[in-house]
CSV table of C-alpha atoms in Angstrom, one decimal:
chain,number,residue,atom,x,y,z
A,21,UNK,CA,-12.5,12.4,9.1
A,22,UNK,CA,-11.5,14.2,12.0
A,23,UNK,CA,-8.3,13.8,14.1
A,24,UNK,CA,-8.0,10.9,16.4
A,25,UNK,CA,-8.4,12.0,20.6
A,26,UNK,CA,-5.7,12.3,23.1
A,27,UNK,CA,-6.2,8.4,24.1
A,28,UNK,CA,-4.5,5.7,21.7
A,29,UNK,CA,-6.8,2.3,21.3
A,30,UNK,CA,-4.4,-0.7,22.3
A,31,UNK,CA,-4.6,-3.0,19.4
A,32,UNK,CA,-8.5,-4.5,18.9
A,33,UNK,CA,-10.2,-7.5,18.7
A,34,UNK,CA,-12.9,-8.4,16.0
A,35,UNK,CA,-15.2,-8.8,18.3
A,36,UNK,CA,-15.4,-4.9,19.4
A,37,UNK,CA,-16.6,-4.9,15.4
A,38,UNK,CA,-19.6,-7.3,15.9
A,39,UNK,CA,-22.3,-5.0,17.6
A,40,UNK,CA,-22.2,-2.6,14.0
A,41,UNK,CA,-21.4,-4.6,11.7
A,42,UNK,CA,-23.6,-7.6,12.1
A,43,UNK,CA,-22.2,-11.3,13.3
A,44,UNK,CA,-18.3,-11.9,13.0
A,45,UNK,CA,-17.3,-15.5,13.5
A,46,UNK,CA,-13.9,-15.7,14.9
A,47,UNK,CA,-13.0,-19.5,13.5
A,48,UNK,CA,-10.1,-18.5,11.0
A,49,UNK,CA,-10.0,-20.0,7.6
A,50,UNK,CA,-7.5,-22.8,6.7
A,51,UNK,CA,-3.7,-21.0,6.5
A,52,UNK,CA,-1.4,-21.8,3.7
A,53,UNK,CA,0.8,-20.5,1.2
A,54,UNK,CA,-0.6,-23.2,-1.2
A,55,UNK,CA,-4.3,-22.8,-0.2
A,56,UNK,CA,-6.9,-21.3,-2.3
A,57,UNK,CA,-8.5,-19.6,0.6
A,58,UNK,CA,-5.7,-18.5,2.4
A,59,UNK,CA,-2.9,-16.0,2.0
A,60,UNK,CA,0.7,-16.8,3.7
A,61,UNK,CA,2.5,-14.4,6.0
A,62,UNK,CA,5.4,-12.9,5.0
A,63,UNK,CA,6.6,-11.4,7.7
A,64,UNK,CA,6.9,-12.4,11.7
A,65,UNK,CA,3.9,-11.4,13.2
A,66,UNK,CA,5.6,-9.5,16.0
A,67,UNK,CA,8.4,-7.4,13.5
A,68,UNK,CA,8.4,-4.2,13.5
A,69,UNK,CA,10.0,-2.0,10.7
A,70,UNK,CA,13.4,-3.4,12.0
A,71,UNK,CA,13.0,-6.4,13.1
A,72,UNK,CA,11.9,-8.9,9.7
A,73,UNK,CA,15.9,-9.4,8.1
A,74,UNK,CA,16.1,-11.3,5.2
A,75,UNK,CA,14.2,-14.3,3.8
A,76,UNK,CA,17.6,-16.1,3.5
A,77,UNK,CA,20.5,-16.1,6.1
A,78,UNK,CA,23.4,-14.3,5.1
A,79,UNK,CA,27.0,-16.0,5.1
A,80,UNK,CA,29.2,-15.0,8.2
A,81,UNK,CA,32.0,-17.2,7.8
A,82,UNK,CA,34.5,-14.3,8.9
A,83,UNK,CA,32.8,-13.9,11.9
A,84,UNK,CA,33.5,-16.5,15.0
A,85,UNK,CA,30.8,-18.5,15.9
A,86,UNK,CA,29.6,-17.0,19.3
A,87,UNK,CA,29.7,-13.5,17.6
A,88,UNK,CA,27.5,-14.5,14.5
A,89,UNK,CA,23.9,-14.2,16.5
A,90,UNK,CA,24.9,-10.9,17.2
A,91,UNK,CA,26.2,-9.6,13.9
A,92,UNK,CA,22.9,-11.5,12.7
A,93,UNK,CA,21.0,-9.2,14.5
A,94,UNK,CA,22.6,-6.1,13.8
A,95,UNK,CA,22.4,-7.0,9.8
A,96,UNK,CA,18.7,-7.1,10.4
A,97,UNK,CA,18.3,-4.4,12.2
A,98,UNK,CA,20.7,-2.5,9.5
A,99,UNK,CA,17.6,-2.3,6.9
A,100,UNK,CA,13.8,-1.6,7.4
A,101,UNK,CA,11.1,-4.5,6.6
A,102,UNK,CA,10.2,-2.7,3.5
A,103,UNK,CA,14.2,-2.8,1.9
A,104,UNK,CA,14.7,-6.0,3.0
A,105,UNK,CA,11.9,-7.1,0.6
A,106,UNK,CA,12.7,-5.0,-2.0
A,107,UNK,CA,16.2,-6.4,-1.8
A,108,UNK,CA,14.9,-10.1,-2.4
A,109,UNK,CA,12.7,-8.7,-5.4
A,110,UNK,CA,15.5,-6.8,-6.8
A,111,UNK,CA,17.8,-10.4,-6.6
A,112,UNK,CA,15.3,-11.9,-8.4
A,113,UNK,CA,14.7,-9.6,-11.3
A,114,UNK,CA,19.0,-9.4,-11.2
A,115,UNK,CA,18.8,-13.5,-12.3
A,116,UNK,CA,16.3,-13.2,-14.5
A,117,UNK,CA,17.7,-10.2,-16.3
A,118,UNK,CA,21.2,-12.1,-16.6
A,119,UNK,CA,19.8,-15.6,-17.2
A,120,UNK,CA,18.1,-14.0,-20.2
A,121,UNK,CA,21.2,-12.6,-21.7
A,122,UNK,CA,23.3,-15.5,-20.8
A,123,UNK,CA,25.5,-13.7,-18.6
A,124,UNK,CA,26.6,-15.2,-14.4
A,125,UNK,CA,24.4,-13.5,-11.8
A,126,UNK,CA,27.2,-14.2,-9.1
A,127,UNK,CA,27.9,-11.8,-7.1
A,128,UNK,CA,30.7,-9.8,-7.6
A,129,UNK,CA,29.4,-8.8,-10.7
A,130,UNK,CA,31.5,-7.3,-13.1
A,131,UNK,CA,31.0,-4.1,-14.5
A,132,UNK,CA,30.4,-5.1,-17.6
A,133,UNK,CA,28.1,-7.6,-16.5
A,134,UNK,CA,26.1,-4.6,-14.8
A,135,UNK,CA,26.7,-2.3,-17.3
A,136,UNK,CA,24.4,-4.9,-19.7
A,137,UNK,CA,21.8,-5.5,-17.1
A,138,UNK,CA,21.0,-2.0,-17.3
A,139,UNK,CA,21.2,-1.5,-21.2
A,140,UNK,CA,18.6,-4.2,-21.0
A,141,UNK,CA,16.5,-2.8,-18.0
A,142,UNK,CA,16.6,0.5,-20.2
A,143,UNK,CA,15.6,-1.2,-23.5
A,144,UNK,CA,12.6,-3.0,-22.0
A,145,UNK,CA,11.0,0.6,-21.0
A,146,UNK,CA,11.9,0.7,-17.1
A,147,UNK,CA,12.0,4.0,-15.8
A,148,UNK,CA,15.4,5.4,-15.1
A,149,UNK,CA,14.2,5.9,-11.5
A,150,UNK,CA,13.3,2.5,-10.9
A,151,UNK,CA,16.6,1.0,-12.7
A,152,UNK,CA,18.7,3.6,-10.0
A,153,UNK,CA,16.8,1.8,-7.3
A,154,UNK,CA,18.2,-1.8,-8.6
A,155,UNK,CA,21.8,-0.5,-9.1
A,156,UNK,CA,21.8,0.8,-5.0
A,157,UNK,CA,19.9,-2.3,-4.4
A,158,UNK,CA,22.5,-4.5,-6.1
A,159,UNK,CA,24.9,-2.4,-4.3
A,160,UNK,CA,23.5,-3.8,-0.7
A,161,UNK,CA,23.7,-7.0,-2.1
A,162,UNK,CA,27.4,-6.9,-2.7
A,163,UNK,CA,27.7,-5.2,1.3
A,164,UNK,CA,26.3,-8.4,2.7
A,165,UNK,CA,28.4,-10.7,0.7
A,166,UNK,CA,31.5,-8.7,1.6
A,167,UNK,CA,31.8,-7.3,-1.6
A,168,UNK,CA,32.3,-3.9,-2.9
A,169,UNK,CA,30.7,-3.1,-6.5
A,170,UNK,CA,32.9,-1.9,-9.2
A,171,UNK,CA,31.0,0.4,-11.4
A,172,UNK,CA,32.4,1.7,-14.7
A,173,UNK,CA,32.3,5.5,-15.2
A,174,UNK,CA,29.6,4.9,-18.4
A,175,UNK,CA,27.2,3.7,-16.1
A,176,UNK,CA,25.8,7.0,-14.7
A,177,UNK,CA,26.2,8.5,-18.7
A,178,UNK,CA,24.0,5.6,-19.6
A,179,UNK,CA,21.3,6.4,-16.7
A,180,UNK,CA,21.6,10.2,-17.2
A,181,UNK,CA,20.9,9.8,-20.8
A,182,UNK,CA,17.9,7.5,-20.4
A,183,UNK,CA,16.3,10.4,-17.9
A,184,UNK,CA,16.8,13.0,-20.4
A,185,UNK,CA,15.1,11.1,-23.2
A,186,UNK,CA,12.3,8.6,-21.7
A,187,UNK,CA,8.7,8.7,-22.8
A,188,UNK,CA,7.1,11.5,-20.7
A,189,UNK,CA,4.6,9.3,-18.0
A,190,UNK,CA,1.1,9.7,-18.4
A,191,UNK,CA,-0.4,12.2,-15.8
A,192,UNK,CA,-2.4,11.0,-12.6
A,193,UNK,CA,-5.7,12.2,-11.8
A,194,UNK,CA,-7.2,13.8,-8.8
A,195,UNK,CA,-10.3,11.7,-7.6
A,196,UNK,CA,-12.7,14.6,-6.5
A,197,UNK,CA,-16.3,13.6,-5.6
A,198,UNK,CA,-17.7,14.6,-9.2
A,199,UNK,CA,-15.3,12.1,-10.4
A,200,UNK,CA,-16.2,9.2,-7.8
A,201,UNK,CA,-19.6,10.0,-8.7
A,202,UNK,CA,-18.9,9.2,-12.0
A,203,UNK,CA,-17.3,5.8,-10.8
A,204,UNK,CA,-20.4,4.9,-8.6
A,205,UNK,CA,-22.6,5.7,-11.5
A,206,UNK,CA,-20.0,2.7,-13.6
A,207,UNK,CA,-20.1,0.4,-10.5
A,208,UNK,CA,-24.0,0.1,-10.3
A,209,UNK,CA,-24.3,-0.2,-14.3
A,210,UNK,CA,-21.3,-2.9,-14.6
A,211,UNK,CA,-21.9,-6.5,-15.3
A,212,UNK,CA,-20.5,-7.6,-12.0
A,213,UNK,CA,-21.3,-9.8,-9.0
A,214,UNK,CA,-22.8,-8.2,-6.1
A,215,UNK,CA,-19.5,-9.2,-4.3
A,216,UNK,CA,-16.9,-7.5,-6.4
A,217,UNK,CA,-18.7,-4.1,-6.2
A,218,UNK,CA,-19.0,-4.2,-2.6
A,219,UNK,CA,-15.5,-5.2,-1.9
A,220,UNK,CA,-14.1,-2.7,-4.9
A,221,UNK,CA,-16.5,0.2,-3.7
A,222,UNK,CA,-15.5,-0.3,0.0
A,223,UNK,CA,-12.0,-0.3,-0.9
A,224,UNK,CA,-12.4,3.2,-2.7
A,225,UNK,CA,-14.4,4.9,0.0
A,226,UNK,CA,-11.9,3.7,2.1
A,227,UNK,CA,-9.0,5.1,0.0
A,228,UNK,CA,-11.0,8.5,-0.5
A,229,UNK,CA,-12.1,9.0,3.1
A,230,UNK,CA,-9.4,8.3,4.7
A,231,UNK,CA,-6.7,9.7,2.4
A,232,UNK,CA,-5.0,6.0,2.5
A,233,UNK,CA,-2.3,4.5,0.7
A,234,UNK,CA,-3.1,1.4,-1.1
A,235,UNK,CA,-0.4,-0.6,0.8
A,236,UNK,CA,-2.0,0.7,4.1
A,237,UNK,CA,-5.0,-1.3,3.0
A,238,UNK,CA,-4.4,-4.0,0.9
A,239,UNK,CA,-2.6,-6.9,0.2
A,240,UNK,CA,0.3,-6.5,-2.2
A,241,UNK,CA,0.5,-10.0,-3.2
A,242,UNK,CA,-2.2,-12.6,-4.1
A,243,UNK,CA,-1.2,-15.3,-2.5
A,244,UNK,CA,0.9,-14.1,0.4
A,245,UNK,CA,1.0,-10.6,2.7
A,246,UNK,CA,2.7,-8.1,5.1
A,247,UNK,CA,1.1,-8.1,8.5
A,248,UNK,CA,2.8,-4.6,9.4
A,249,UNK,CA,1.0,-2.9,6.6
A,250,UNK,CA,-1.8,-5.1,5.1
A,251,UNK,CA,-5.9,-4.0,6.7
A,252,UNK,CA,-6.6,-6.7,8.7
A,253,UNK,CA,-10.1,-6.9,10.8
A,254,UNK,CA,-8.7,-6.4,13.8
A,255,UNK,CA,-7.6,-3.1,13.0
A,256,UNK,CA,-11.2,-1.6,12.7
A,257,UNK,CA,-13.5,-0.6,15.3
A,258,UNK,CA,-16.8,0.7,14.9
A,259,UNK,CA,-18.0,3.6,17.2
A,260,UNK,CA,-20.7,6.0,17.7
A,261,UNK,CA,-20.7,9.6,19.3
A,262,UNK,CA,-22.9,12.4,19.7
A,263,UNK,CA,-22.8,15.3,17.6
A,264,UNK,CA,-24.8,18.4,17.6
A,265,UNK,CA,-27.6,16.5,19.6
A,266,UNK,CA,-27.3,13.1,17.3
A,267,UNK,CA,-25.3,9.9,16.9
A,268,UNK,CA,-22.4,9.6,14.4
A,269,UNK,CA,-21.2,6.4,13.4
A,270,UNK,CA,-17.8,5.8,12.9
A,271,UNK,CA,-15.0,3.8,11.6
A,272,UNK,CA,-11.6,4.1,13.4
A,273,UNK,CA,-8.5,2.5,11.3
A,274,UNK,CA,-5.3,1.5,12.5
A,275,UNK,CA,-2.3,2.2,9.9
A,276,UNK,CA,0.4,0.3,11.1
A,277,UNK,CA,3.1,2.0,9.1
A,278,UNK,CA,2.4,5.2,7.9
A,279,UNK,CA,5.2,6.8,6.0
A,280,UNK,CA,4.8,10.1,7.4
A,281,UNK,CA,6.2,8.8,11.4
A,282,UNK,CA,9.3,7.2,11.6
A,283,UNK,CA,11.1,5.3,14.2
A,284,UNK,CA,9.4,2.2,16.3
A,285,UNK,CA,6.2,3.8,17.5
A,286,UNK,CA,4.6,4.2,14.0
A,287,UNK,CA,1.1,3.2,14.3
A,288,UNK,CA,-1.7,5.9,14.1
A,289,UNK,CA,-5.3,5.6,13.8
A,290,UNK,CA,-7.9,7.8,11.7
A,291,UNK,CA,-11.4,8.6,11.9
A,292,UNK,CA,-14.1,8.1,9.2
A,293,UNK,CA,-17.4,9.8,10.1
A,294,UNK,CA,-20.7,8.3,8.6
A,295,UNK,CA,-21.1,11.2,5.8
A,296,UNK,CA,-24.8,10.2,4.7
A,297,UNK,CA,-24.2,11.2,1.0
A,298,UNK,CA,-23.3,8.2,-2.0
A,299,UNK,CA,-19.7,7.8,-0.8
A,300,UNK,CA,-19.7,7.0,3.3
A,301,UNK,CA,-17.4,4.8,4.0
A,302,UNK,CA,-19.3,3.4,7.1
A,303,UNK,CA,-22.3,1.9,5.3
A,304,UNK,CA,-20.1,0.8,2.4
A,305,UNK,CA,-17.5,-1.2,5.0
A,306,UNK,CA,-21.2,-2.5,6.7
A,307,UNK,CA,-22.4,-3.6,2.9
A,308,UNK,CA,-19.0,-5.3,2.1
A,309,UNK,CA,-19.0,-7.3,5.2
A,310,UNK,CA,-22.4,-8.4,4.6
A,311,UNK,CA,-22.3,-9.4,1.2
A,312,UNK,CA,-18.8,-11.0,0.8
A,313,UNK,CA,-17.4,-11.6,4.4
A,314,UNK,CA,-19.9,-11.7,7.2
A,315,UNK,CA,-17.2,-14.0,8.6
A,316,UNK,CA,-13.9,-12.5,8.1
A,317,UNK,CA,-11.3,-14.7,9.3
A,318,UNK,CA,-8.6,-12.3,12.1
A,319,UNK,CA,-5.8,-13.9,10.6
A,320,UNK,CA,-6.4,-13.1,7.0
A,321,UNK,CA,-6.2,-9.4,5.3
A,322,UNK,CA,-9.8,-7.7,4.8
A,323,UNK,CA,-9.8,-7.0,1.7
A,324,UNK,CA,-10.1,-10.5,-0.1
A,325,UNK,CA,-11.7,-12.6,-3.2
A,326,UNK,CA,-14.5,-15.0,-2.6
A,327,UNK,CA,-12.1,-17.7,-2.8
A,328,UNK,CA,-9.7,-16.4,-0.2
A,329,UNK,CA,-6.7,-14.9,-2.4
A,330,UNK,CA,-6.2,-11.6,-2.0
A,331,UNK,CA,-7.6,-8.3,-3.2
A,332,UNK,CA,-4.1,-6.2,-4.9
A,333,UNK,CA,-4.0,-2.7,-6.0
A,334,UNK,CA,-3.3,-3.8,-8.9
A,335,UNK,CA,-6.6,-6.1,-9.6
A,336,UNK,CA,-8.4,-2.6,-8.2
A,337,UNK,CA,-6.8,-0.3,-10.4
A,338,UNK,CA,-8.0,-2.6,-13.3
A,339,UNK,CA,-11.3,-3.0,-12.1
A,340,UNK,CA,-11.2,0.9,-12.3
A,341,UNK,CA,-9.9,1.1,-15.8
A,342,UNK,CA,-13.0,-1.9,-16.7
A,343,UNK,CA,-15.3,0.6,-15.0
A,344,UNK,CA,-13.8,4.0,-17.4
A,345,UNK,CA,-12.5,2.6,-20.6
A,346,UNK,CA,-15.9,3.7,-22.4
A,347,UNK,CA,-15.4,7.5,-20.8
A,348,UNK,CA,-11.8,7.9,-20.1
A,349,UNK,CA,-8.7,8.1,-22.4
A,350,UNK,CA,-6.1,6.6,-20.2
A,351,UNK,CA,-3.5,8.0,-22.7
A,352,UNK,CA,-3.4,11.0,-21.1
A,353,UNK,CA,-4.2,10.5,-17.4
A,354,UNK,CA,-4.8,7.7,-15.5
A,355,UNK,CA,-6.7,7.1,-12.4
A,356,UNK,CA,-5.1,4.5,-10.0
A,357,UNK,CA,-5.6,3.8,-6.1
A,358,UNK,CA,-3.4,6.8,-5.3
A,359,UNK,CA,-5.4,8.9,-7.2
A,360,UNK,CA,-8.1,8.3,-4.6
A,361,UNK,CA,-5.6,9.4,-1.8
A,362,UNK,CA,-5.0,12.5,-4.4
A,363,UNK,CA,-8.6,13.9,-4.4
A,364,UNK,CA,-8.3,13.8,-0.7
A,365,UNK,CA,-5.4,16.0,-0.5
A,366,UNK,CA,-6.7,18.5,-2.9
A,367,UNK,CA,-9.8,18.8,-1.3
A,368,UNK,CA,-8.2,19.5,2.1
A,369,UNK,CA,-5.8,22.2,0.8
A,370,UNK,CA,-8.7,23.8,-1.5
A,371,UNK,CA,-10.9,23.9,2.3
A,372,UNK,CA,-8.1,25.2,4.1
A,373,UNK,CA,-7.3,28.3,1.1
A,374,UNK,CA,-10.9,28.9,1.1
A,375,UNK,CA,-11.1,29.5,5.0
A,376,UNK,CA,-7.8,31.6,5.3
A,377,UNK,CA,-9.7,33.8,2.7
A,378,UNK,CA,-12.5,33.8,5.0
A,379,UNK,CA,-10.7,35.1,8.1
A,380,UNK,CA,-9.2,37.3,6.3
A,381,UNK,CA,-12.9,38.9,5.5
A,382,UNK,CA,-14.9,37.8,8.1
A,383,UNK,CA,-14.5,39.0,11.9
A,384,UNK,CA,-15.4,35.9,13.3
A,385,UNK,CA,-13.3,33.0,13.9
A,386,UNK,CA,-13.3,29.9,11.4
A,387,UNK,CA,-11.8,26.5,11.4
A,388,UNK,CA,-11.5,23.6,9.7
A,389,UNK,CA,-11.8,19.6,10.0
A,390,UNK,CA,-8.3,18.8,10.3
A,391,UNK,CA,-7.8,15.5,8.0
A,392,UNK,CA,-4.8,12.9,7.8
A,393,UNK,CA,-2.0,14.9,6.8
C-alpha cells in the first residue's frame, strides 16, 4: 500500500469497478429492515459525524415552540454519530439490567438504583472499562432529560475495586504473514462453501493490507448498518499504473471515518497494490466478487451472506477461531479482526527500524513505503 496522490477521488460509482472486476449489475436488491436479503440503514444517508441525533426525539417542553427546531439541532449537533448510538445501546442494556432486578429504569435514577446496576454489571464479568462508559453514558441521558445524576461517593470505590481485581484479559495476537499463512493453509483445508472462504479470505486481506479497522469494513449489525462507516461498492475503484516498466493493479478504498482525522472532512482513501504472493488483496476482492457477488447491489454493504444479511466482525472472528481451535489455545491469546490491523502495524514499524539502521550504515539514501498510519 502506498500513500494516496495529491488529487482526492470525488466519491465513485460501481460502474468505474466493472472493467476489473468482471460484470456489476447496478439493479439494487429489495431494501428492508425485515428482509432476508437486505440490511436497513441506520443512519441518513447524507449525515456526517454530526449530523445523525438521536433515534428518538428528545422532550423540549421548556423550550418555546419557534425555538425548539433550533435547540433540536444544536442537541444533535452536541454528540457525534457514533455516541449517539452508543447512547441508545447503553438505554437499552440500562432497562434490561433494571427490569432484571426489579428495580424503575426512569430517569432520574436514584443512586441506589445505579449503585445496583453496576454491582450487577460487575457480577456478570463486564469490564470495569466498559461499565465507566455506561455510568458517563447514563450521565448524557440524564443532560437531555434535564436532569442532573446524583452519584453516591461508593460508586467510584466500587469501580476502582473491580479494576484492581478483574480477571487479567487474554492477550491479542499480531497477525504477521507466517501467521496468515497458517490461516490460508486452515481456509483451503476447512469444510466450507466456496462462498464463505472467498468472502472471509477477502475480508482478511483486506484487513491485513490495508491496516483497516473492522468497522471501516464491515457491517456491525446483521440485519441493519452505518452508511458513514460500513464498505460499500461504491467506495472501491480498481486501477492500474506502471511500475518499473509493468502494470500494477490496484485497489483504492474509501474510509469514510477514520479515527485518526477529526472534524467534517474525514474521509481518506488507501492504496492496495497487487502483491502477487498468497495474500494480495486485489485477486482475492476479484475472487469474492465472482464467486458470491458478481452483482453487488450499491445500496447494500459489500461484505454480505448469500442470503443478503450481513457479514459482522463478530461472525469473522468466529470463523477465525473454527479455522484455529485444532492449533491455537485461545486461553492465552486470541486472534480477532484487529489483530489483522495489528500485524500491519508491527510490520511497518519493524521496516522502518530496520532502514534507520540502514542509513545509519549505509552511505546511500533509503526509504520506505509509507503505509496507513
Amino acid at each position: 500500500m502506498a500513500p494516496a496522490g495529491p488529487l482526492t477521488p470525488q466519491p465513485l460509482m460501481i460502474t468505474q469497478v466493472v472493467h476489473c472486476l468482471g460484470p456489476v449489475s447496478l439493479t439494487p436488491a429489495p431494501f428492508a429492515a425485515t428482509s432476508s436479503r437486505g440490511l436497513a440503514v441506520r443512519m441518513k444517508a447524507s449525515a456526517g459525524k454530526y449530523e445523525a441525533g438521536p433515534a428518538r426525539p428528545i422532550g423540549l417542553t421548556r423550550i418555546l415552540p419557534r425555538l425548539r427546531g433550533t435547540a433540536s439541532r444544536c442537541l444533535a449537533a452536541s454528540l457525534s454519530a457514533a455516541s449517539w448510538l452508543q447512547i441508545e445501546s447503553v438505554a437499552r442494556k440500562m432497562k434490561a439490567t433494571a427490569g432484571s432486578l426489579g428495580l424503575s429504569h426512569e430517569l432520574p435514577l436514584s443512586p441506589d438504583t445505579l449503585i445496583n446496576l453496576v454491582i450487577e454489571w460487575i457480577r456478570t464479568g463486564l469490564k470495569a472499562a466498559t461499565i465507566r462508559t455506561y455510568v458517563v453514558r447514563i450521565s448524557t441521558l440524564h443532560q437531555l432529560e434535564g436532569h442532573k445524576m446524583e452519584r453516591d461517593p461508593l460508586l467510584e470505590r466500587l469501580l476502582q475495586g473491580w479494576e484492581n481485581s478483574e480477571p487479567e484479559a487474554c492477550g491479542r495476537l499480531a497477525v504477521t504473514p507466517p501467521v496468515l499463512r497458517v490461516i490460508s493453509e486452515r481456509v483451503a483445508e476447512a469444510n466450507w462453501h466456496q462462498t464463505r472462504k472467498a468472502r472471509f479470505w477477502c475480508t482478511a486481506t483486506l484487513l491485513f493490507a490495508g491496516a483497516l479497522r473492522s468497522a471501516e469494513v464491515l457491517p456491525d449489525k446483521i440485519r441493519s448498518f452505518r452508511r458513514d462507516s460500513t464498505l460499500m461498492p461504491e467506495d472501491l475503484l480498481v486501477t492500474s499504473d506502471q511500475m518499473d516498466g509493468r502494470t500494477i493493479e490496484f485497489v483504492r478504498v474509501r474510509i469514510k471515518a477514520p479515527k485518526e482525522k477529526k472534524g467534517r472532512d474525514r474521509e481518506s482513501w488507501v492504496e492496495l497494490f497487487e502483491t502477487g504472493n498468497f495474500w494480495c488483496p486485489v485477486r482475492a476482492l476479484r475472487e469474492f466478487l465472482t464467486v458470491c457477488h458478481p452483482h453487488p447491489p450499491h445500496d447494500q454493504p459489500l461484505l454480505r451472506r448469500q442470503d443478503g444479511s450481513g457479514y459482522t466482525s463478530q461472525m469473522f472472528n468466529s470463523d477465525i477461531r473454527e479455522l484455529l481451535k485444532s492449533s491455537f489455545d485461545y486461553s492465552n491469546q486470541r486472534i480477532l479482526s484487529h489483530s489483522f490491523r495489528a500485524g500491519d502495524h508491527l510490520l511497518t514499524h519493524t521496516a522502518r527500524s530496520l532502514t534507520c539502521l540502514l542509513q545509519e550504515s549505509l552511505p546511500c539514501s533509503l526509504s520506505t513505503v509509507s503505509r496507513r498510519k
